[in-house]
CSV table of C-alpha atoms in Angstrom, one decimal:
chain,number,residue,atom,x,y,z
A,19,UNK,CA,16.0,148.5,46.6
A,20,UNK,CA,17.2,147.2,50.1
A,21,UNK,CA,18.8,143.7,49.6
A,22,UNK,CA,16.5,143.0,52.7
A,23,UNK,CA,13.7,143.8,50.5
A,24,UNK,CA,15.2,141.8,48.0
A,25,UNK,CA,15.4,138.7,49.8
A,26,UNK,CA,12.2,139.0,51.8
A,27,UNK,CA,9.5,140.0,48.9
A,28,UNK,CA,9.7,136.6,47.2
A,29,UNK,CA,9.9,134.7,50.3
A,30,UNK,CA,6.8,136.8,51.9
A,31,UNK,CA,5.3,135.9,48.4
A,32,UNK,CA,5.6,132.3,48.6
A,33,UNK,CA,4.0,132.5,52.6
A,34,UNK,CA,0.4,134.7,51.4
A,35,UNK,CA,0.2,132.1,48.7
A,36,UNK,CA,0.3,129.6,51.4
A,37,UNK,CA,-2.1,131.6,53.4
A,38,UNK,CA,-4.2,132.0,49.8
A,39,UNK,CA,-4.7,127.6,50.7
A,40,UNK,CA,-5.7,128.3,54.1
A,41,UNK,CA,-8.1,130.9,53.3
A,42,UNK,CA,-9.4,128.8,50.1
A,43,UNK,CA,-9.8,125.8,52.4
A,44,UNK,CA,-11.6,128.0,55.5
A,45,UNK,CA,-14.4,129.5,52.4
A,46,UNK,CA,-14.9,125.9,51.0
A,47,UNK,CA,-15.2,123.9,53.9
A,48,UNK,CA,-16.6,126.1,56.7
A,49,UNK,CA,-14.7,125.4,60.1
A,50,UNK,CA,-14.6,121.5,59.0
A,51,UNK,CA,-10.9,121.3,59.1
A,52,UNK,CA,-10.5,123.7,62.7
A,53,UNK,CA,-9.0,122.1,65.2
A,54,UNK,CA,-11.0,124.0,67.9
A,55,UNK,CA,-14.5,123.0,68.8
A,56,UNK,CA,-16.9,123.4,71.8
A,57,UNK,CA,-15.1,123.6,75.2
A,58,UNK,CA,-12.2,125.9,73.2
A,59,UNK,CA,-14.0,128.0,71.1
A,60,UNK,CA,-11.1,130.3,69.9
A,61,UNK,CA,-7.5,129.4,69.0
A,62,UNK,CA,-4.3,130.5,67.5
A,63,UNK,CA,-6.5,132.8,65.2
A,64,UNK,CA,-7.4,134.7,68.2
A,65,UNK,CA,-4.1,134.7,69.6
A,66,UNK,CA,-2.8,136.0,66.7
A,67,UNK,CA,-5.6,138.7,66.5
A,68,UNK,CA,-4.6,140.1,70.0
A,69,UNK,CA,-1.1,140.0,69.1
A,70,UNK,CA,-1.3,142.3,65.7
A,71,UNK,CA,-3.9,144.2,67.2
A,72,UNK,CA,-1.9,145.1,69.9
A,73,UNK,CA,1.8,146.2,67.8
A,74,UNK,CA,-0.5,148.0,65.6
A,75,UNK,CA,-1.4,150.5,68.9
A,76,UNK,CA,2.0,149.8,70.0
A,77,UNK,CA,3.5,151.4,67.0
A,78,UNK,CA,1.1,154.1,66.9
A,79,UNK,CA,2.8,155.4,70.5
A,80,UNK,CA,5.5,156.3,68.4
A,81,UNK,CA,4.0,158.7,66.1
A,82,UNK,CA,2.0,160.2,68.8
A,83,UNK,CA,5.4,160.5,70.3
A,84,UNK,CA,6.5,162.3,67.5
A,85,UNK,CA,3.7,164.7,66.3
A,86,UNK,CA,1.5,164.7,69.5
A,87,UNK,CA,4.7,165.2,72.1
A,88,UNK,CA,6.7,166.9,69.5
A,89,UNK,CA,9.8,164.5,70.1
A,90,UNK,CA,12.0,165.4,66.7
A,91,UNK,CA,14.4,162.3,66.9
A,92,UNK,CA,11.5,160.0,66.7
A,93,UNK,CA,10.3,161.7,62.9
A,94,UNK,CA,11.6,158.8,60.9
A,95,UNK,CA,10.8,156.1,63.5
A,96,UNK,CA,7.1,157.5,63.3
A,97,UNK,CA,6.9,157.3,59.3
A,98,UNK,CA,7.5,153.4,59.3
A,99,UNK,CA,5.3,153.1,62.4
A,100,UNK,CA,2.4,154.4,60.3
A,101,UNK,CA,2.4,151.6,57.7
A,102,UNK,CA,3.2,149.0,60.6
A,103,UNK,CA,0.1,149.8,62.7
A,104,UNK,CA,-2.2,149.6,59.5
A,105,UNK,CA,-1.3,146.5,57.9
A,106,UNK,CA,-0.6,144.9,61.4
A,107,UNK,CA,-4.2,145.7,62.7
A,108,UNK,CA,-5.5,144.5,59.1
A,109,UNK,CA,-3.8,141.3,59.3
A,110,UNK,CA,-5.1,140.9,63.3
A,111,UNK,CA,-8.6,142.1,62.2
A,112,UNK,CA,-8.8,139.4,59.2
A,113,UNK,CA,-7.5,136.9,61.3
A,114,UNK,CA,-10.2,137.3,64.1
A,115,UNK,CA,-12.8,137.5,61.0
A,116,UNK,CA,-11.6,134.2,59.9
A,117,UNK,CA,-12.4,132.9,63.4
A,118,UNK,CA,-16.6,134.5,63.1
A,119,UNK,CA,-18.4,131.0,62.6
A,120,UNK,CA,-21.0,133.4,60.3
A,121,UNK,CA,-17.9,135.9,58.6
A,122,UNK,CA,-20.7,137.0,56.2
A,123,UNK,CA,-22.9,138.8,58.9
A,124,UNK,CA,-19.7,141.0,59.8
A,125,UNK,CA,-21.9,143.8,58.9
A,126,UNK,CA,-24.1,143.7,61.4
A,127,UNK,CA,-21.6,144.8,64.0
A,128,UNK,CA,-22.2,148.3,62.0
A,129,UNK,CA,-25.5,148.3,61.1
A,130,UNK,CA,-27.4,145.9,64.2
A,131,UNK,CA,-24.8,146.9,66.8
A,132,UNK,CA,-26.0,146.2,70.6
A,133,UNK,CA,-25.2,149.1,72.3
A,134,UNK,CA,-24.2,147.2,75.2
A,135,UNK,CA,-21.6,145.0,73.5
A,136,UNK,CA,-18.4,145.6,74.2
A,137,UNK,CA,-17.0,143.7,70.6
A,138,UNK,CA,-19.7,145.7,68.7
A,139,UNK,CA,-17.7,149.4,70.0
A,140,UNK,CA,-14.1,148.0,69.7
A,141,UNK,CA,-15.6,147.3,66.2
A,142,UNK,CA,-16.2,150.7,65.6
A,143,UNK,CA,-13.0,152.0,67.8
A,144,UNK,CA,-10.9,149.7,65.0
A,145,UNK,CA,-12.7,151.1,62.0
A,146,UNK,CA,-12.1,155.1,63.4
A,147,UNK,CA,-8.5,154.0,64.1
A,148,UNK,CA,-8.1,152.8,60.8
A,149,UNK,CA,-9.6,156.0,59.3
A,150,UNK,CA,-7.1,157.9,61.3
A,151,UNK,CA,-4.1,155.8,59.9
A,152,UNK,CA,-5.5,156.5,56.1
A,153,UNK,CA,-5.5,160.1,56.7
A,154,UNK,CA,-2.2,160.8,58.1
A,155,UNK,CA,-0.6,158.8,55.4
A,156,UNK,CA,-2.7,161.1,53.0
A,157,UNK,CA,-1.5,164.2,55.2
A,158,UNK,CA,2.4,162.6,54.4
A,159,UNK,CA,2.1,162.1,51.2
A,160,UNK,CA,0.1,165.7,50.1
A,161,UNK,CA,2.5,167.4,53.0
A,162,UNK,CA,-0.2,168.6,55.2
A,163,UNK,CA,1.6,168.6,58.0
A,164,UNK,CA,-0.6,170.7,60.1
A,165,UNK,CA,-3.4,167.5,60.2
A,166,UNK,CA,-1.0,165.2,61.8
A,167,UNK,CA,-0.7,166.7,66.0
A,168,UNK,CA,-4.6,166.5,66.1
A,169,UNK,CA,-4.7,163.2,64.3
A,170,UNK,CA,-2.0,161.3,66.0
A,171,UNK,CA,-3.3,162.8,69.5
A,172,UNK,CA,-7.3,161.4,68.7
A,173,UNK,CA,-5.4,158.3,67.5
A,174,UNK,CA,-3.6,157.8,70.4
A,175,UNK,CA,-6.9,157.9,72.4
A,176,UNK,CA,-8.1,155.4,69.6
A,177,UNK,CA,-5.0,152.9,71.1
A,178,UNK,CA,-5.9,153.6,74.6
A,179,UNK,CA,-9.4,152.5,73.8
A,180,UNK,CA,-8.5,149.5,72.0
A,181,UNK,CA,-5.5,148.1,73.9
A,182,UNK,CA,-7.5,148.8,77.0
A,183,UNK,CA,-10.7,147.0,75.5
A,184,UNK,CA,-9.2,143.9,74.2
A,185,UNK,CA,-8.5,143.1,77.9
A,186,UNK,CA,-11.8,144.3,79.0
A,187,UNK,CA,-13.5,141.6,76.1
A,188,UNK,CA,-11.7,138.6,78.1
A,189,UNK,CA,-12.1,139.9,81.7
A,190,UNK,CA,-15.7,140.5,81.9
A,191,UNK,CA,-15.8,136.6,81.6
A,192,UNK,CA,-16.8,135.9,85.2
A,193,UNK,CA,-17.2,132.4,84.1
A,194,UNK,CA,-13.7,132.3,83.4
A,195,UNK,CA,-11.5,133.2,86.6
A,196,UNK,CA,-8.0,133.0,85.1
A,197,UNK,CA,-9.0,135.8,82.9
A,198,UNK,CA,-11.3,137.7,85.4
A,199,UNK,CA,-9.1,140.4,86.6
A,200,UNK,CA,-9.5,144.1,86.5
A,201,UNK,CA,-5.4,144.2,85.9
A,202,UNK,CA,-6.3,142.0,82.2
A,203,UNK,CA,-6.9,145.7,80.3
A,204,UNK,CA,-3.6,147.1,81.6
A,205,UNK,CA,-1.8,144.0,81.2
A,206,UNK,CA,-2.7,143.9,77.7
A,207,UNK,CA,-2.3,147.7,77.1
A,208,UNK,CA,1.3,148.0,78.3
A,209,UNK,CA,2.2,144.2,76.8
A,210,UNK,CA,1.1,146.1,73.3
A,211,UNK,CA,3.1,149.0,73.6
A,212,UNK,CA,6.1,147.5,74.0
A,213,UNK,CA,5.6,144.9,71.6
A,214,UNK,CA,4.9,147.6,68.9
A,215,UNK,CA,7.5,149.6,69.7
A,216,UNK,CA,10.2,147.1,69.5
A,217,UNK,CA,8.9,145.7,65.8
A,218,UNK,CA,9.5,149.7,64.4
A,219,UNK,CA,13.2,149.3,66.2
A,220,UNK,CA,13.6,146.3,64.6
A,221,UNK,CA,12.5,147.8,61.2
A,222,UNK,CA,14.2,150.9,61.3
A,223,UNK,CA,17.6,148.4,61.3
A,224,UNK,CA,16.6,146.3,59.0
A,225,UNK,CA,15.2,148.8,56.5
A,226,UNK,CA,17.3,152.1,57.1
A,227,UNK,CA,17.3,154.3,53.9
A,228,UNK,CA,19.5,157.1,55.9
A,229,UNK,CA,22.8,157.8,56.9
A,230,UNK,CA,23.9,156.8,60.5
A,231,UNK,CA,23.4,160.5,61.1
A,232,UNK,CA,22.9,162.2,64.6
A,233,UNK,CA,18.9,161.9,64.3
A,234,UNK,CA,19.8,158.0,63.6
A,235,UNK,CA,21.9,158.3,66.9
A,236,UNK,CA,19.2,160.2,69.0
A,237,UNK,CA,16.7,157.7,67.7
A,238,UNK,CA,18.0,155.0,68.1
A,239,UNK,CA,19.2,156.0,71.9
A,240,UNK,CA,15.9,156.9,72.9
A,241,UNK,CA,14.2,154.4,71.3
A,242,UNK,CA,16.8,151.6,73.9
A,243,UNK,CA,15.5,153.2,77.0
A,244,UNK,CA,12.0,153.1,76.3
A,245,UNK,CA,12.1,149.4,75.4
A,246,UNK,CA,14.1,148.9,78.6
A,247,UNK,CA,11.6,151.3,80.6
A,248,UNK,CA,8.4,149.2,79.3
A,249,UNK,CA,10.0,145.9,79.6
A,250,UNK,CA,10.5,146.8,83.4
A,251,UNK,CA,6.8,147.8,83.8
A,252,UNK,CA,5.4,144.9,81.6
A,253,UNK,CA,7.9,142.3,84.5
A,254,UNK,CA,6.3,144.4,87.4
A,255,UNK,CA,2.5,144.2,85.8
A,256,UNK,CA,3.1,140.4,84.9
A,257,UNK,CA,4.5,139.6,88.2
A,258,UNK,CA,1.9,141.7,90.1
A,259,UNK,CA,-1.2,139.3,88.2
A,260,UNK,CA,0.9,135.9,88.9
A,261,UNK,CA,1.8,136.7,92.7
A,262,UNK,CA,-1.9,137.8,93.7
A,263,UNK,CA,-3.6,135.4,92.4
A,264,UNK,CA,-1.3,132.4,93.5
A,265,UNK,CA,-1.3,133.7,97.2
A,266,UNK,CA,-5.5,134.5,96.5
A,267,UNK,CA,-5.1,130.8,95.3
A,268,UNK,CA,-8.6,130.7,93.3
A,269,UNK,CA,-8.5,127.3,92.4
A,270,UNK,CA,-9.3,127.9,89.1
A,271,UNK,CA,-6.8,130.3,88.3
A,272,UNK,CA,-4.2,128.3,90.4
A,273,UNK,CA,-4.7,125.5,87.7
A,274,UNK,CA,-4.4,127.4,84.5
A,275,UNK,CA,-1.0,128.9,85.3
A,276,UNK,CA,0.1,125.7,86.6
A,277,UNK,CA,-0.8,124.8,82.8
A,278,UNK,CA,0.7,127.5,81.5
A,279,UNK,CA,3.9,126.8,83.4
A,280,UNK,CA,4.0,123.4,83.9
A,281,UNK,CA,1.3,121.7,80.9
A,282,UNK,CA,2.0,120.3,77.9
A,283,UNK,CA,3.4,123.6,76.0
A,284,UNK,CA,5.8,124.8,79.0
A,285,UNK,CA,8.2,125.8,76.9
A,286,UNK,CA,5.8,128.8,75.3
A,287,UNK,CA,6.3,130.6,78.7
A,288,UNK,CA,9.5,129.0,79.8
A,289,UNK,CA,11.4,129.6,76.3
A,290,UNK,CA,9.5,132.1,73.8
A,291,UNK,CA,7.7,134.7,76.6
A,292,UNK,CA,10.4,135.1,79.8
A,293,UNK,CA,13.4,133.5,77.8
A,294,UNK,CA,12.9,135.1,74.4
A,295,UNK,CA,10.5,138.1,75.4
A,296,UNK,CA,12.5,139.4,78.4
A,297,UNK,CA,15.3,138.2,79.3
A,298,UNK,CA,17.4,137.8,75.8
A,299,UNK,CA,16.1,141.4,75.1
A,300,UNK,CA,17.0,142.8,78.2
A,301,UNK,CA,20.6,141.0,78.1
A,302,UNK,CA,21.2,143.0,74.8
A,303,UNK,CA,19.8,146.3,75.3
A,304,UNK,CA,21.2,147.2,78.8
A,305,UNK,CA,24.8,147.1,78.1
A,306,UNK,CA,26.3,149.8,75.9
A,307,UNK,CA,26.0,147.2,73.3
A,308,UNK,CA,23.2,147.8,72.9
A,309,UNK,CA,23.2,150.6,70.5
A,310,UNK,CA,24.8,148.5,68.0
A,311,UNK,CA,22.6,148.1,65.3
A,312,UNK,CA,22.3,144.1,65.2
A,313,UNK,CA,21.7,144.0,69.0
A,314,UNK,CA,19.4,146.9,69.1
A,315,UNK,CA,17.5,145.2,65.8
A,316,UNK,CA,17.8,141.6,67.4
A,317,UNK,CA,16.3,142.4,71.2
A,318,UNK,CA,13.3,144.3,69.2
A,319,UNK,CA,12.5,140.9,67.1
A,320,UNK,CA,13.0,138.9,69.8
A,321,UNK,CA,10.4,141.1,71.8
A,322,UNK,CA,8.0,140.9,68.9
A,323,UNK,CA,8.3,136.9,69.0
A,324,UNK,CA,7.9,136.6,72.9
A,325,UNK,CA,5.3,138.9,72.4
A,326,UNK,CA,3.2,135.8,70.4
A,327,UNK,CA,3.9,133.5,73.4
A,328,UNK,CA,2.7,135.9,75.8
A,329,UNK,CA,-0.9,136.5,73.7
A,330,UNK,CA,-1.4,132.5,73.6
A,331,UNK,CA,-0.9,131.8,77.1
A,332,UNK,CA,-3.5,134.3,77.9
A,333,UNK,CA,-6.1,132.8,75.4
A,334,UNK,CA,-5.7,129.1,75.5
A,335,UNK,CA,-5.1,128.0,79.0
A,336,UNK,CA,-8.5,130.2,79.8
A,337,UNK,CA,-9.7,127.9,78.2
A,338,UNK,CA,-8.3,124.5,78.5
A,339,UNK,CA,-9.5,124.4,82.3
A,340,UNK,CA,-12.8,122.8,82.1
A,341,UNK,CA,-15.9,124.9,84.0
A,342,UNK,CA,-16.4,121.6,85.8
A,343,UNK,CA,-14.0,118.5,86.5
A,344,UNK,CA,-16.3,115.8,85.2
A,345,UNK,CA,-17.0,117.6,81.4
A,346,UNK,CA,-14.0,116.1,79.6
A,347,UNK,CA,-15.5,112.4,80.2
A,348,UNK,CA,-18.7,113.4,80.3
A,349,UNK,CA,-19.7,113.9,76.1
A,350,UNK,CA,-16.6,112.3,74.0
A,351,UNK,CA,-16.1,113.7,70.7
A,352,UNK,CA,-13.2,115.2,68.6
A,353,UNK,CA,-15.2,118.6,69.2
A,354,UNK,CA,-15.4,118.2,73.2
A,355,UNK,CA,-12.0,118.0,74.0
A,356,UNK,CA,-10.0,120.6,76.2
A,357,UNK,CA,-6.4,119.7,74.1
A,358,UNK,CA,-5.5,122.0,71.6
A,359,UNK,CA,-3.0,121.9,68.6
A,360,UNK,CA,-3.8,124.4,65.3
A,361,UNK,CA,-4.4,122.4,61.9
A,362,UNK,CA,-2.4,123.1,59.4
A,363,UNK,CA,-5.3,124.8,57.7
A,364,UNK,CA,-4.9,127.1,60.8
A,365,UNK,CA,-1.2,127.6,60.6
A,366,UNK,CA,-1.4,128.2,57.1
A,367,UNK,CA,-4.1,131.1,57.0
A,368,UNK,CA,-2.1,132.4,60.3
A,369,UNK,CA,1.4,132.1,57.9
A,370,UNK,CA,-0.1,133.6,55.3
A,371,UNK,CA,-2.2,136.8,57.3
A,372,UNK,CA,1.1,138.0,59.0
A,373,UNK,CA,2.8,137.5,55.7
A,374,UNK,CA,0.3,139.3,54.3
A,375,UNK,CA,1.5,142.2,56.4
A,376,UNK,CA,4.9,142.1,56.5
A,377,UNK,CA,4.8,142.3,52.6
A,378,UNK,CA,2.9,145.1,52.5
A,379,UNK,CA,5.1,147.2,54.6
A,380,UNK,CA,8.1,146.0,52.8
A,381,UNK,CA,6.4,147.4,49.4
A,382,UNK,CA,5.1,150.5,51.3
A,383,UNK,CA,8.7,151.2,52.6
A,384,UNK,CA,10.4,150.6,48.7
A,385,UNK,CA,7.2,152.5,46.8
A,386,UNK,CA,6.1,155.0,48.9
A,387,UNK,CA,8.5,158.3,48.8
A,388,UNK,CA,7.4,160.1,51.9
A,389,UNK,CA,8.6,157.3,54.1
A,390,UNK,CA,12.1,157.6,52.8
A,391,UNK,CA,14.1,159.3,55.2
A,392,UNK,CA,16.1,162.6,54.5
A,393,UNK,CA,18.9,163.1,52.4
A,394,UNK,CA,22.0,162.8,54.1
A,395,UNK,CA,23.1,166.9,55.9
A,396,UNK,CA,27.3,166.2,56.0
A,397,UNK,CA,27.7,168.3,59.2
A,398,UNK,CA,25.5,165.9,61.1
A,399,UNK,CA,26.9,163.0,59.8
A,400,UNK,CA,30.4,164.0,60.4
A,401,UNK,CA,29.5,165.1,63.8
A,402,UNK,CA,27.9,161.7,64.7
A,403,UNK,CA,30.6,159.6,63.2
A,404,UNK,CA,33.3,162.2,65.4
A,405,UNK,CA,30.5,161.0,68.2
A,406,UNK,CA,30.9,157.3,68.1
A,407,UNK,CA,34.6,157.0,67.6
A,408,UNK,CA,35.3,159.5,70.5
């Protein structure tokens, strides 16, 4: 076993039993102990949901990279994106059931669906997706490797879908204008990619079973540049949204991102999305130091933190602007307030969900065979080491 894995099941252990409170505490008592009530309806649960959601069809570029494009350095890079894309979208999916004021009429999304709801077909666009992820790691593990080009090519569709729709479930708000923009579904597409491509680059460091052959190399090389190459169309997308709208200067939008910058939790965008999400990430992976493997590892968790920030400051400052200027004062109650901070019953089941995930993948990586690299071939290993010391 990896001493990573050592040193992170226990700990991960201790964080889903913390979750197991939070989760005890939301079936017992309902939504008494929620921190969010009537003017801000969702909260970090939400957040969170987008944010798993979206590395889970991040991840999945990869092995349609692999098996869809054919792209041979990418083969072990797509066997750990496989587990990261299923329990990621499980943990985003149980968060956002968490968040359902009625969880126990789930089912009705699949057997009363309205045709004409867009959460009802993202429903069923997660389950298919899902279904897709069980069978290739079935395909893996029996070594039926002619299923996985059609599989991985529907489930890239399956991503497109999803990371698309997410955006579309905010921006046909018209009622709210900060998130009523027809570049929302791109915006959240691309953010995902990225994202879920840099967690798998962080956990193929972190959790390498193989030599530091050639494929390692080629991986590894390829995988820089297409970080760098979406974190340069994620800037341009983010800074396309901010400068049209401030020069369209909607008065509604113009407020939100002046909370979003400027508000009471500045530092989200100042620090954790442009500082930690883009620029720190960008500073390590552009130089030729960047191939080393704690730079390479470090910009792809950094990514996967800023990543969070960027999710919240979509959700909650949508929010936080009232409809009208007077509705603050109007009703006063502990529910009818537009300031937001998560409980710690929120934190916890939040803790405990991504946990949840992030245990499962280490387990999946240490007990599952057919995620274990190749053994090591001497030729390419010498030849790569000749490589870097040339």
């Amino acid at each position: 076993m990896l001493k990573a894995s050592k040193i992170l099941i226990p700990v991960l252990a201790v964080m889903v039993l913390l979750g197991a409170v939070g989760a005890w505490d939301r079936l017992a008592h309902g939504k008494a102990n929620l921190n969010f009530g009537s003017y801000i309806p969702w909260g970090l649960w939400v957040g969170l949901y987008i944010y798993m959601v979206g590395i889970s069809g991040g991840a999945f570029l990869l092995v349609f990279l692999h098996h869809g494009l054919g792209i041979s350095c990418l083969r072990r890079a797509s066997l750990y994106a496989l587990p990261v894309s299923l329990f990621t979208l499980g943990a985003g999916l149980l968060l956002v059931l968490a968040d359902l004021g009625h969880m126990e009429r789930f089912w009705k999304l699949y057997l009363q669906p309205n045709p004409g709801s867009i959460l009802a077909a993202m429903v069923w666009v997660y389950t298919a997706f899902i279904l897709v992820l069980l069978v290739m790691l079935l395909a893996l593990a029996k070594g039926r490797s002619r299923w996985l080009k059609p599989l991985s090519v529907l489930g890239f569709f399956l991503v497109i879908t999803f990371g698309g729709g997410e955006g579309a479930l905010f921006g046909v708000l018209g009622a709210r204008p900060y998130w009523s923009s027809g570049l929302l579904p791109i915006r959240f597409l691309f953010s995902a990619l990225l994202a879920g491509v840099a967690v798998v680059a962080f956990t193929l460091t972190l959790f390498r079973k193989w030599p530091e052959d050639r494929d390692h190399w080629d991986a590894v090389g390829f995988l820089r540049y297409l970080i760098l190459g979406l974190l340069a169309v994620n800037v341009l997308i983010e800074f396309s949204e901010y400068s049209i709208t401030q020069y369209a200067g909607t008065p509604a939008v113009i407020e939100a991102h002046h909370l979003v910058a400027f508000g009471p939790y500045w530092w989200v965008f100042w620090i954790v999305q442009l500082f930690i999400g883009f620029l720190l990430p960008a500073i390590l992976l552009i130089p030729s130091w960047g191939l080393r493997p704690f730079n390479f590892a470090l910009a792809g968790f950094l990514i996967g933190i800023g990543y969070a920030g960027t999710k919240q400051n979509i959700v909650l400052p949508g929010l936080a602007v009232p409809e009208f200027r007077a509705l603050p004062e109007a009703f006063v109650h502990n529910r009818l307030s537009v300031a937001y901070f998560p409980s710690v019953m929120e934190w916890l089941m939040a803790i405990g969900a991504i946990a949840a995930a992030a245990l499962l993948f280490v387990l999946a990586v240490e007990y599952l065979p057919f995620l274990r690299g190749p053994a090591p071939t001497g030729a390419r290993f010498a030849g790569a080491k000749e490589g870097r010391a040339a």
